[in-house]
PDB file of C-alpha atoms and ligand atoms in Angstrom:
ATOM      1  CA  MET A   1      99.845  79.249  30.452  1.00 33.00           C
ATOM      2  CA  THR A   2     101.974  82.281  30.825  1.00 34.00           C
ATOM      3  CA  LEU A   3     104.929  82.988  28.553  1.00 39.00           C
ATOM      4  CA  SER A   4     106.372  85.694  30.855  1.00 41.00           C
ATOM      5  CA  THR A   5     109.701  84.501  32.149  1.00 46.00           C
ATOM      6  CA  GLU A   6     112.237  86.973  33.603  1.00 51.00           C
ATOM      7  CA  LEU A   7     115.424  86.922  31.622  1.00 52.00           C
ATOM      8  CA  ALA A   8     118.260  85.748  33.712  1.00 52.00           C
ATOM      9  CA  PRO A   9     121.027  88.277  33.577  1.00 46.00           C
ATOM     10  CA  THR A  10     124.639  87.207  33.990  1.00 40.00           C
ATOM     11  CA  PRO A  11     125.581  88.296  37.489  1.00 37.00           C
ATOM     12  CA  PRO A  12     126.531  90.827  38.667  1.00 36.00           C
ATOM     13  CA  HIS A  13     125.186  93.023  35.849  1.00 38.00           C
ATOM     14  CA  PRO A  14     121.451  93.964  35.853  1.00 39.00           C
ATOM     15  CA  ILE A  15     119.727  93.091  32.574  1.00 46.00           C
ATOM     16  CA  SER A  16     119.140  96.742  31.784  1.00 51.00           C
ATOM     17  CA  SER A  17     122.786  97.593  31.670  1.00 48.00           C
ATOM     18  CA  GLU A  18     123.453  94.511  29.514  1.00 61.00           C
ATOM     19  CA  LEU A  19     121.056  95.883  26.955  1.00 81.00           C
ATOM     20  CA  ALA A  20     122.716  99.256  26.503  1.00 80.00           C
ATOM     21  CA  GLU A  21     122.445 100.644  22.961  1.00 83.00           C
ATOM     22  CA  GLY A  22     125.053  99.003  20.702  1.00 78.00           C
ATOM     23  CA  GLY A  23     126.148  96.752  23.603  1.00 72.00           C
ATOM     24  CA  LEU A  24     126.246  93.103  24.262  1.00 81.00           C
ATOM     25  CA  VAL A  25     123.224  90.914  24.011  1.00 88.00           C
ATOM     26  CA  ALA A  26     121.497  89.302  26.982  1.00 88.00           C
ATOM     27  CA  LYS A  27     121.347  85.540  26.403  1.00 89.00           C
ATOM     28  CA  PHE A  28     118.548  83.432  27.735  1.00 86.00           C
ATOM     29  CA  SER A  29     116.632  80.282  26.998  1.00 85.00           C
ATOM     30  CA  ALA A  30     113.350  80.269  25.137  1.00 85.00           C
ATOM     31  CA  PRO A  31     110.444  78.326  26.760  1.00 82.00           C
ATOM     32  CA  ASP A  32     111.497  75.212  24.882  1.00 88.00           C
ATOM     33  CA  GLY A  33     115.068  75.534  26.060  1.00 88.00           C
ATOM     34  CA  ALA A  34     116.431  76.842  22.660  1.00 91.00           C
ATOM     35  CA  PRO A  35     119.214  79.478  23.043  1.00 93.00           C
ATOM     36  CA  ALA A  36     117.991  83.055  22.462  1.00 91.00           C
ATOM     37  CA  PHE A  37     119.208  86.594  22.901  1.00 92.00           C
ATOM     38  CA  ALA A  38     117.701  90.044  23.473  1.00 92.00           C
ATOM     39  CA  VAL A  39     119.374  93.170  22.051  1.00 93.00           C
ATOM     40  CA  ARG A  40     118.733  96.846  22.258  1.00 92.00           C
ATOM     41  CA  TRP A  41     118.703  98.693  18.988  1.00 93.00           C
ATOM     42  CA  ASN A  42     117.392 102.220  18.215  1.00 93.00           C
ATOM     43  CA  GLY A  43     115.983 102.426  21.726  1.00 90.00           C
ATOM     44  CA  SER A  44     113.845  99.277  21.465  1.00 92.00           C
ATOM     45  CA  VAL A  45     114.547  95.785  22.660  1.00 92.00           C
ATOM     46  CA  TYR A  46     114.273  92.767  20.301  1.00 93.00           C
ATOM     47  CA  GLY A  47     114.433  89.027  20.964  1.00 93.00           C
ATOM     48  CA  TYR A  48     115.467  86.269  18.624  1.00 95.00           C
ATOM     49  CA  LEU A  49     116.490  82.666  18.843  1.00 95.00           C
ATOM     50  CA  ASN A  50     120.263  82.531  18.719  1.00 96.00           C
ATOM     51  CA  GLN A  51     120.150  80.293  15.604  1.00 97.00           C
ATOM     52  CA  CYS A  52     121.182  81.545  12.192  1.00 98.00           C
ATOM     53  CA  PRO A  53     118.850  80.463   9.345  1.00 98.00           C
ATOM     54  CA  HIS A  54     121.930  79.604   7.223  1.00 98.00           C
ATOM     55  CA  ALA A  55     123.541  76.813   9.236  1.00 97.00           C
ATOM     56  CA  GLY A  56     121.759  76.986  12.565  1.00 94.00           C
ATOM     57  CA  GLY A  57     124.720  78.184  14.635  1.00 89.00           C
ATOM     58  CA  PRO A  58     124.676  80.897  17.192  1.00 96.00           C
ATOM     59  CA  LEU A  59     124.956  84.448  15.730  1.00 96.00           C
ATOM     60  CA  ASP A  60     126.989  85.996  18.468  1.00 95.00           C
ATOM     61  CA  PHE A  61     130.662  86.240  19.041  1.00 93.00           C
ATOM     62  CA  GLU A  62     131.327  86.616  22.763  1.00 92.00           C
ATOM     63  CA  GLY A  63     127.913  88.168  23.183  1.00 91.00           C
ATOM     64  CA  GLN A  64     128.073  90.713  20.374  1.00 93.00           C
ATOM     65  CA  VAL A  65     125.713  90.506  17.411  1.00 94.00           C
ATOM     66  CA  LEU A  66     125.862  94.074  16.083  1.00 94.00           C
ATOM     67  CA  GLU A  67     128.303  94.620  13.164  1.00 94.00           C
ATOM     68  CA  SER A  68     130.693  97.521  13.301  1.00 91.00           C
ATOM     69  CA  SER A  69     128.319 100.182  11.930  1.00 92.00           C
ATOM     70  CA  GLY A  70     125.659  99.235  14.389  1.00 91.00           C
ATOM     71  CA  ARG A  71     123.033  99.078  11.674  1.00 95.00           C
ATOM     72  CA  PHE A  72     122.736  95.262  11.378  1.00 96.00           C
ATOM     73  CA  LEU A  73     122.917  92.112  13.378  1.00 96.00           C
ATOM     74  CA  MET A  74     125.638  89.913  11.960  1.00 97.00           C
ATOM     75  CA  CYS A  75     126.232  86.208  12.262  1.00 97.00           C
ATOM     76  CA  ALA A  76     129.736  85.584  13.423  1.00 96.00           C
ATOM     77  CA  ARG A  77     129.977  82.324  11.391  1.00 96.00           C
ATOM     78  CA  HIS A  78     129.725  83.370   7.759  1.00 97.00           C
ATOM     79  CA  GLY A  79     128.727  87.023   7.965  1.00 97.00           C
ATOM     80  CA  ALA A  80     125.021  87.028   7.152  1.00 98.00           C
ATOM     81  CA  ILE A  81     123.480  90.374   8.176  1.00 97.00           C
ATOM     82  CA  PHE A  82     120.031  90.933   9.514  1.00 98.00           C
ATOM     83  CA  GLU A  83     117.704  93.916  10.139  1.00 97.00           C
ATOM     84  CA  PRO A  84     117.646  94.284  13.923  1.00 96.00           C
ATOM     85  CA  ASP A  85     113.942  95.176  14.028  1.00 96.00           C
ATOM     86  CA  THR A  86     112.610  92.509  11.678  1.00 97.00           C
ATOM     87  CA  GLY A  87     115.172  89.743  11.716  1.00 98.00           C
ATOM     88  CA  LYS A  88     115.217  89.628   7.955  1.00 98.00           C
ATOM     89  CA  CYS A  89     118.497  88.595   6.313  1.00 98.00           C
ATOM     90  CA  VAL A  90     119.524  91.401   3.919  1.00 98.00           C
ATOM     91  CA  GLY A  91     123.004  90.072   2.952  1.00 98.00           C
ATOM     92  CA  GLY A  92     124.954  86.904   3.022  1.00 97.00           C
ATOM     93  CA  PRO A  93     124.295  83.213   2.427  1.00 97.00           C
ATOM     94  CA  CYS A  94     120.689  83.179   3.735  1.00 98.00           C
ATOM     95  CA  ARG A  95     119.490  86.415   2.116  1.00 98.00           C
ATOM     96  CA  GLY A  96     115.700  86.688   2.450  1.00 98.00           C
ATOM     97  CA  ALA A  97     115.431  84.273   5.341  1.00 98.00           C
ATOM     98  CA  ARG A  98     114.552  85.487   8.835  1.00 98.00           C
ATOM     99  CA  LEU A  99     115.619  85.001  12.353  1.00 98.00           C
ATOM    100  CA  THR A 100     112.968  83.516  14.602  1.00 97.00           C
ATOM    101  CA  ALA A 101     111.536  86.410  16.643  1.00 96.00           C
ATOM    102  CA  LEU A 102     110.522  86.085  20.220  1.00 92.00           C
ATOM    103  CA  ALA A 103     108.204  88.679  21.884  1.00 89.00           C
ATOM    104  CA  VAL A 104     110.062  90.596  24.556  1.00 88.00           C
ATOM    105  CA  HIS A 105     109.076  93.723  26.397  1.00 85.00           C
ATOM    106  CA  GLU A 106     110.711  96.173  28.752  1.00 86.00           C
ATOM    107  CA  LYS A 107     109.163  97.441  31.945  1.00 83.00           C
ATOM    108  CA  ALA A 108     109.488 100.947  33.331  1.00 82.00           C
ATOM    109  CA  ASP A 109     112.235  99.783  35.664  1.00 82.00           C
ATOM    110  CA  GLY A 110     114.438  98.633  32.733  1.00 81.00           C
ATOM    111  CA  SER A 111     113.874  94.952  33.280  1.00 83.00           C
ATOM    112  CA  VAL A 112     113.299  92.945  30.096  1.00 85.00           C
ATOM    113  CA  TRP A 113     110.816  90.118  29.988  1.00 84.00           C
ATOM    114  CA  LEU A 114     110.017  87.366  27.578  1.00 85.00           C
ATOM    115  CA  GLY A 115     106.457  87.515  26.283  1.00 83.00           C
ATOM    116  CA  PRO A 116     104.199  90.295  25.010  1.00 81.00           C
ATOM    117  CA  ALA A 117     103.694  93.513  27.079  1.00 78.00           C
ATOM    118  CA  GLU A 118     100.888  93.119  29.580  1.00 72.00           C
TER     119      GLU A 118
HETATM  120  S1  FES B 201     125.685  80.179  10.096  1.00 65.36           S
HETATM  121 FE1  FES B 201     125.183  82.264  10.035  1.00 65.36          FE
HETATM  122  S2  FES B 201     125.810  82.925   8.077  1.00 65.36           S
HETATM  123 FE2  FES B 201     126.357  80.890   8.141  1.00 65.36          FE
END
């Protein structure tokens, strides 16, 4: 069984441009159909289920999950903030909980894939 599934970018933008630093997330479905997103932060790409550990809702607001300083992911519902590289909640109603991480990797051509690097 392979976990590698190409992320489906929203046309007409290529996935690499959607994952510009500090930009909008790329939304996709995890293998079980759960909503997920990939985001670029500090040059690396991270993937998480789009489900906040506080109340389960999506984190993003119109595709944005980074708060204004760009240092944290922020849930749009009640303002929980998360470390972008670990998914750990460091402030807000679910402090200490974690987002569910998904392995993603970026190829040399800028395309982002679900699953560990080959
Ligand atoms: S649902 Fe995310 S902080 Fe409440």
